PDB file of C-alpha atoms in Angstrom:
ATOM      1  CA  MET A   1      -6.286  35.154 -21.071  1.00  0.00           C
ATOM      2  CA  ASN A   2      -5.835  38.738 -22.118  1.00  0.00           C
ATOM      3  CA  GLY A   3      -2.371  37.998 -23.714  1.00  0.00           C
ATOM      4  CA  ARG A   4      -0.334  38.976 -20.790  1.00  0.00           C
ATOM      5  CA  PHE A   5       2.348  36.676 -19.342  1.00  0.00           C
ATOM      6  CA  SER A   6       2.096  35.451 -15.741  1.00  0.00           C
ATOM      7  CA  ILE A   7       4.001  32.828 -13.853  1.00  0.00           C
ATOM      8  CA  LYS A   8       0.773  30.992 -12.914  1.00  0.00           C
ATOM      9  CA  SER A   9      -0.186  30.661 -16.614  1.00  0.00           C
ATOM     10  CA  MET A  10       3.220  29.423 -17.548  1.00  0.00           C
ATOM     11  CA  TYR A  11       3.073  26.893 -14.799  1.00  0.00           C
ATOM     12  CA  GLN A  12      -0.222  25.680 -15.731  1.00  0.00           C
ATOM     13  CA  LYS A  13       0.816  25.378 -19.396  1.00  0.00           C
ATOM     14  CA  LEU A  14       4.035  23.341 -18.332  1.00  0.00           C
ATOM     15  CA  LEU A  15       2.041  21.228 -15.865  1.00  0.00           C
ATOM     16  CA  GLY A  16      -0.517  20.183 -18.522  1.00  0.00           C
ATOM     17  CA  SER A  17      -3.813  18.707 -17.786  1.00  0.00           C
ATOM     18  CA  HIS A  18      -3.946  15.264 -16.177  1.00  0.00           C
ATOM     19  CA  GLU A  19      -6.826  13.397 -14.741  1.00  0.00           C
ATOM     20  CA  LYS A  20      -6.859  13.134 -10.945  1.00  0.00           C
ATOM     21  CA  VAL A  21      -6.687   9.592  -9.695  1.00  0.00           C
ATOM     22  CA  ASN A  22      -9.315   8.687  -7.119  1.00  0.00           C
ATOM     23  CA  TRP A  23      -6.729   7.253  -4.777  1.00  0.00           C
ATOM     24  CA  ARG A  24      -4.528  10.360  -4.558  1.00  0.00           C
ATOM     25  CA  ARG A  25      -5.553  11.044  -0.721  1.00  0.00           C
ATOM     26  CA  LEU A  26      -4.047   7.704   0.069  1.00  0.00           C
ATOM     27  CA  ILE A  27      -0.613   8.943  -0.997  1.00  0.00           C
ATOM     28  CA  CYS A  28      -0.729  12.782  -0.534  1.00  0.00           C
ATOM     29  CA  ASN A  29      -2.522  12.818   2.833  1.00  0.00           C
ATOM     30  CA  ASN A  30      -0.519   9.983   4.318  1.00  0.00           C
ATOM     31  CA  LYS A  31       2.221  10.332   6.984  1.00  0.00           C
ATOM     32  CA  ALA A  32       3.600   6.810   6.290  1.00  0.00           C
ATOM     33  CA  THR A  33       7.286   6.485   5.491  1.00  0.00           C
ATOM     34  CA  PRO A  34       8.400   7.629   2.017  1.00  0.00           C
ATOM     35  CA  LYS A  35       9.528   4.148   1.097  1.00  0.00           C
ATOM     36  CA  SER A  36       6.049   2.710   1.748  1.00  0.00           C
ATOM     37  CA  LEU A  37       4.413   5.545  -0.021  1.00  0.00           C
ATOM     38  CA  PHE A  38       6.475   4.961  -3.015  1.00  0.00           C
ATOM     39  CA  ILE A  39       5.880   1.267  -3.140  1.00  0.00           C
ATOM     40  CA  THR A  40       2.141   1.876  -2.475  1.00  0.00           C
ATOM     41  CA  TRP A  41       2.173   4.580  -5.394  1.00  0.00           C
ATOM     42  CA  LEU A  42       3.872   1.997  -7.644  1.00  0.00           C
ATOM     43  CA  THR A  43       1.288  -0.623  -6.708  1.00  0.00           C
ATOM     44  CA  LEU A  44      -1.603   1.711  -7.369  1.00  0.00           C
ATOM     45  CA  TRP A  45      -0.252   2.514 -10.680  1.00  0.00           C
ATOM     46  CA  GLY A  46       0.193  -1.205 -11.484  1.00  0.00           C
ATOM     47  CA  ARG A  47       4.008  -0.862 -11.815  1.00  0.00           C
ATOM     48  CA  LEU A  48       5.369  -3.245  -9.322  1.00  0.00           C
ATOM     49  CA  PRO A  49       7.470  -5.905 -11.041  1.00  0.00           C
ATOM     50  CA  THR A  50       5.379  -8.732  -9.922  1.00  0.00           C
ATOM     51  CA  LEU A  51       6.067 -12.210 -11.348  1.00  0.00           C
ATOM     52  CA  ASP A  52       3.090 -12.189 -13.666  1.00  0.00           C
ATOM     53  CA  ARG A  53       4.587  -9.049 -15.498  1.00  0.00           C
ATOM     54  CA  LEU A  54       8.106 -10.569 -15.344  1.00  0.00           C
ATOM     55  CA  PHE A  55       6.684 -13.839 -16.806  1.00  0.00           C
ATOM     56  CA  THR A  56       5.022 -11.962 -19.604  1.00  0.00           C
ATOM     57  CA  TRP A  57       8.236 -10.370 -20.435  1.00  0.00           C
ATOM     58  CA  LYS A  58      10.044 -13.673 -20.368  1.00  0.00           C
ATOM     59  CA  VAL A  59      12.342 -12.512 -17.547  1.00  0.00           C
ATOM     60  CA  VAL A  60      11.347 -15.394 -15.205  1.00  0.00           C
ATOM     61  CA  SER A  61      10.370 -18.891 -15.815  1.00  0.00           C
ATOM     62  CA  THR A  62       7.553 -19.135 -13.250  1.00  0.00           C
ATOM     63  CA  ASN A  63       4.924 -16.781 -12.106  1.00  0.00           C
ATOM     64  CA  VAL A  64       3.843 -18.745  -9.005  1.00  0.00           C
ATOM     65  CA  CYS A  65       3.434 -16.462  -5.786  1.00  0.00           C
ATOM     66  CA  PRO A  66       6.565 -17.067  -3.626  1.00  0.00           C
ATOM     67  CA  LEU A  67       4.654 -16.498  -0.467  1.00  0.00           C
ATOM     68  CA  CYS A  68       1.863 -19.021  -0.795  1.00  0.00           C
ATOM     69  CA  ALA A  69       3.006 -21.055  -3.703  1.00  0.00           C
ATOM     70  CA  ASN A  70      -0.565 -21.497  -4.749  1.00  0.00           C
ATOM     71  CA  CYS A  71      -1.559 -18.901  -7.421  1.00  0.00           C
ATOM     72  CA  PRO A  72       0.195 -16.783 -10.102  1.00  0.00           C
ATOM     73  CA  GLU A  73       1.563 -13.543  -8.463  1.00  0.00           C
ATOM     74  CA  SER A  74      -0.014 -10.337  -9.358  1.00  0.00           C
ATOM     75  CA  VAL A  75      -0.942  -7.107  -7.634  1.00  0.00           C
ATOM     76  CA  GLN A  76      -4.424  -8.398  -7.008  1.00  0.00           C
ATOM     77  CA  HIS A  77      -3.172 -11.757  -5.645  1.00  0.00           C
ATOM     78  CA  LEU A  78      -0.141 -10.478  -3.718  1.00  0.00           C
ATOM     79  CA  PHE A  79      -2.228  -7.761  -1.856  1.00  0.00           C
ATOM     80  CA  PHE A  80      -4.744  -9.628   0.290  1.00  0.00           C
ATOM     81  CA  GLU A  81      -5.769 -12.616  -1.915  1.00  0.00           C
ATOM     82  CA  CYS A  82      -2.548 -14.373  -0.965  1.00  0.00           C
ATOM     83  CA  SER A  83      -3.140 -16.224   2.416  1.00  0.00           C
ATOM     84  CA  TYR A  84       0.102 -14.693   3.804  1.00  0.00           C
ATOM     85  CA  SER A  85      -0.871 -11.192   3.026  1.00  0.00           C
ATOM     86  CA  ALA A  86      -4.479 -11.550   4.047  1.00  0.00           C
ATOM     87  CA  ASP A  87      -3.366 -12.765   7.319  1.00  0.00           C
ATOM     88  CA  ILE A  88      -1.137  -9.697   7.800  1.00  0.00           C
ATOM     89  CA  TRP A  89      -3.984  -7.309   6.639  1.00  0.00           C
ATOM     90  CA  GLN A  90      -6.471  -9.166   8.818  1.00  0.00           C
ATOM     91  CA  LYS A  91      -4.231  -8.594  11.956  1.00  0.00           C
ATOM     92  CA  VAL A  92      -3.912  -4.812  11.050  1.00  0.00           C
ATOM     93  CA  LEU A  93      -7.854  -4.585  10.776  1.00  0.00           C
ATOM     94  CA  VAL A  94      -8.192  -6.446  14.207  1.00  0.00           C
ATOM     95  CA  ALA A  95      -5.648  -4.325  15.893  1.00  0.00           C
ATOM     96  CA  LEU A  96      -7.344  -1.106  14.641  1.00  0.00           C
ATOM     97  CA  GLN A  97     -10.789  -2.658  15.729  1.00  0.00           C
ATOM     98  CA  PHE A  98     -12.177  -2.642  12.154  1.00  0.00           C
ATOM     99  CA  SER A  99     -14.608  -5.580  11.872  1.00  0.00           C
ATOM    100  CA  ARG A 100     -14.172  -6.680   8.240  1.00  0.00           C
ATOM    101  CA  THR A 101     -12.554  -9.551   6.436  1.00  0.00           C
ATOM    102  CA  PRO A 102      -9.920  -8.826   3.886  1.00  0.00           C
ATOM    103  CA  SER A 103     -11.190  -9.006   0.359  1.00  0.00           C
ATOM    104  CA  THR A 104      -9.838  -8.393  -3.207  1.00  0.00           C
ATOM    105  CA  PHE A 105      -7.217  -5.715  -3.700  1.00  0.00           C
ATOM    106  CA  ASP A 106      -9.783  -3.788  -5.661  1.00  0.00           C
ATOM    107  CA  LEU A 107     -12.452  -3.891  -2.917  1.00  0.00           C
ATOM    108  CA  GLU A 108      -9.802  -3.043  -0.171  1.00  0.00           C
ATOM    109  CA  LEU A 109      -8.572  -0.184  -2.372  1.00  0.00           C
ATOM    110  CA  ARG A 110     -12.205   1.126  -2.845  1.00  0.00           C
ATOM    111  CA  TRP A 111     -12.694   0.989   0.994  1.00  0.00           C
ATOM    112  CA  MET A 112      -9.469   2.710   1.713  1.00  0.00           C
ATOM    113  CA  ILE A 113     -10.391   5.432  -0.690  1.00  0.00           C
ATOM    114  CA  SER A 114     -13.469   6.097   1.372  1.00  0.00           C
ATOM    115  CA  VAL A 115     -11.329   5.945   4.619  1.00  0.00           C
ATOM    116  CA  ALA A 116      -8.999   8.519   3.213  1.00  0.00           C
ATOM    117  CA  LYS A 117     -11.783  11.062   3.018  1.00  0.00           C
ATOM    118  CA  ARG A 118     -12.287  10.942   6.675  1.00  0.00           C
ATOM    119  CA  THR A 119     -10.201  12.926   9.155  1.00  0.00           C
ATOM    120  CA  SER A 120     -10.404  10.972  12.323  1.00  0.00           C
ATOM    121  CA  ALA A 121      -7.079   9.873  14.020  1.00  0.00           C
ATOM    122  CA  ARG A 122      -8.128   6.224  13.641  1.00  0.00           C
ATOM    123  CA  CYS A 123      -8.683   6.693   9.866  1.00  0.00           C
ATOM    124  CA  LYS A 124      -5.487   8.592   9.323  1.00  0.00           C
ATOM    125  CA  LEU A 125      -3.751   5.655  11.323  1.00  0.00           C
ATOM    126  CA  LEU A 126      -5.339   3.089   9.045  1.00  0.00           C
ATOM    127  CA  MET A 127      -4.068   4.839   5.996  1.00  0.00           C
ATOM    128  CA  MET A 128      -0.455   4.654   7.378  1.00  0.00           C
ATOM    129  CA  PHE A 129      -1.001   1.086   8.170  1.00  0.00           C
ATOM    130  CA  PHE A 130      -2.227   0.367   4.649  1.00  0.00           C
ATOM    131  CA  ALA A 131       0.870   1.903   3.008  1.00  0.00           C
ATOM    132  CA  GLU A 132       3.193   0.184   5.470  1.00  0.00           C
ATOM    133  CA  CYS A 133       1.368  -3.041   4.947  1.00  0.00           C
ATOM    134  CA  ILE A 134       1.793  -2.958   1.266  1.00  0.00           C
ATOM    135  CA  TYR A 135       5.460  -2.110   1.621  1.00  0.00           C
ATOM    136  CA  SER A 136       6.111  -4.865   4.335  1.00  0.00           C
ATOM    137  CA  ILE A 137       4.411  -7.513   2.017  1.00  0.00           C
ATOM    138  CA  TRP A 138       6.547  -6.345  -0.864  1.00  0.00           C
ATOM    139  CA  LEU A 139       9.704  -6.504   1.361  1.00  0.00           C
ATOM    140  CA  GLN A 140       8.753 -10.123   2.440  1.00  0.00           C
ATOM    141  CA  ARG A 141       7.895 -10.984  -1.129  1.00  0.00           C
ATOM    142  CA  ASN A 142      11.430  -9.989  -2.025  1.00  0.00           C
ATOM    143  CA  ALA A 143      13.038 -11.683   0.827  1.00  0.00           C
ATOM    144  CA  LYS A 144      11.305 -14.955  -0.133  1.00  0.00           C
ATOM    145  CA  VAL A 145      12.414 -14.546  -3.808  1.00  0.00           C
ATOM    146  CA  PHE A 146      16.015 -13.587  -3.058  1.00  0.00           C
ATOM    147  CA  THR A 147      17.038 -15.325   0.184  1.00  0.00           C
ATOM    148  CA  GLN A 148      14.237 -17.963   0.476  1.00  0.00           C
ATOM    149  CA  THR A 149      13.185 -16.455   3.953  1.00  0.00           C
ATOM    150  CA  CYS A 150      10.309 -14.473   5.274  1.00  0.00           C
ATOM    151  CA  LEU A 151       8.988 -13.328   8.648  1.00  0.00           C
ATOM    152  CA  SER A 152       5.747 -14.701  10.134  1.00  0.00           C
ATOM    153  CA  PRO A 153       2.774 -12.392   9.698  1.00  0.00           C
ATOM    154  CA  ALA A 154       2.855 -11.615  13.430  1.00  0.00           C
ATOM    155  CA  ASP A 155       6.484 -10.426  13.272  1.00  0.00           C
ATOM    156  CA  VAL A 156       5.606  -8.445  10.103  1.00  0.00           C
ATOM    157  CA  LEU A 157       2.768  -6.731  12.018  1.00  0.00           C
ATOM    158  CA  LYS A 158       5.322  -5.837  14.765  1.00  0.00           C
ATOM    159  CA  GLU A 159       7.477  -4.102  12.229  1.00  0.00           C
ATOM    160  CA  ILE A 160       4.578  -2.331  10.700  1.00  0.00           C
ATOM    161  CA  LYS A 161       3.380  -1.080  14.165  1.00  0.00           C
ATOM    162  CA  PHE A 162       6.897   0.179  14.852  1.00  0.00           C
ATOM    163  CA  ARG A 163       7.131   2.142  11.587  1.00  0.00           C
ATOM    164  CA  VAL A 164       3.599   3.617  12.039  1.00  0.00           C
ATOM    165  CA  ALA A 165       4.406   4.424  15.726  1.00  0.00           C
ATOM    166  CA  CYS A 166       7.409   6.382  14.553  1.00  0.00           C
ATOM    167  CA  LYS A 167       5.332   8.568  12.343  1.00  0.00           C
ATOM    168  CA  ALA A 168       2.092   8.729  14.342  1.00  0.00           C
ATOM    169  CA  THR A 169       0.959  11.890  16.179  1.00  0.00           C
ATOM    170  CA  ASP A 170       0.290  11.671  19.965  1.00  0.00           C
ATOM    171  CA  ASP A 171      -3.496  11.239  19.385  1.00  0.00           C
ATOM    172  CA  GLN A 172      -2.774   8.312  16.977  1.00  0.00           C
ATOM    173  CA  LYS A 173      -0.205   6.770  19.300  1.00  0.00           C
ATOM    174  CA  GLN A 174      -2.898   6.442  21.862  1.00  0.00           C
ATOM    175  CA  LEU A 175      -4.855   4.180  19.470  1.00  0.00           C
ATOM    176  CA  LEU A 176      -1.705   2.076  19.049  1.00  0.00           C
ATOM    177  CA  LEU A 177      -1.776   0.900  22.541  1.00  0.00           C
ATOM    178  CA  PHE A 178      -3.193  -2.625  21.629  1.00  0.00           C
TER     179      PHE A 178
END
């Protein structure tokens, strides 16, 4: 720089340099509800207070997944390795006519990152469903922990569809008629 002050240079200095995360398009280009985007953002940063983290901090006495009661709860387990959440995600994929079986969180995330680079209405819709699915699973997990109740995967899918339909464009809504 030539020693002259500019707003741009000050802004860049205050902003600092940060590495770009490869999943940024899943959040920034997504029209899902703000709550779902925030929970998805926390999930992608590994900051959700899952039972494995709480157990490590000695906040809880058990780390067993409240939804399936089979495995320790972690982000990887809760999102799509748990039979309950895998059922919900499978229903989403079938509804949007994607022929794939839910896999690990890391593989699903990698696939969603590639989907987020596309611009078709169907891919944009899937991005919204992904965020709403993570949010809904988190809500059901919390309901199970705090009230010992949770909805069936079919009912969760109905709630997800409703939230997505409220935010979808007209082109995307045509794809929701399933």
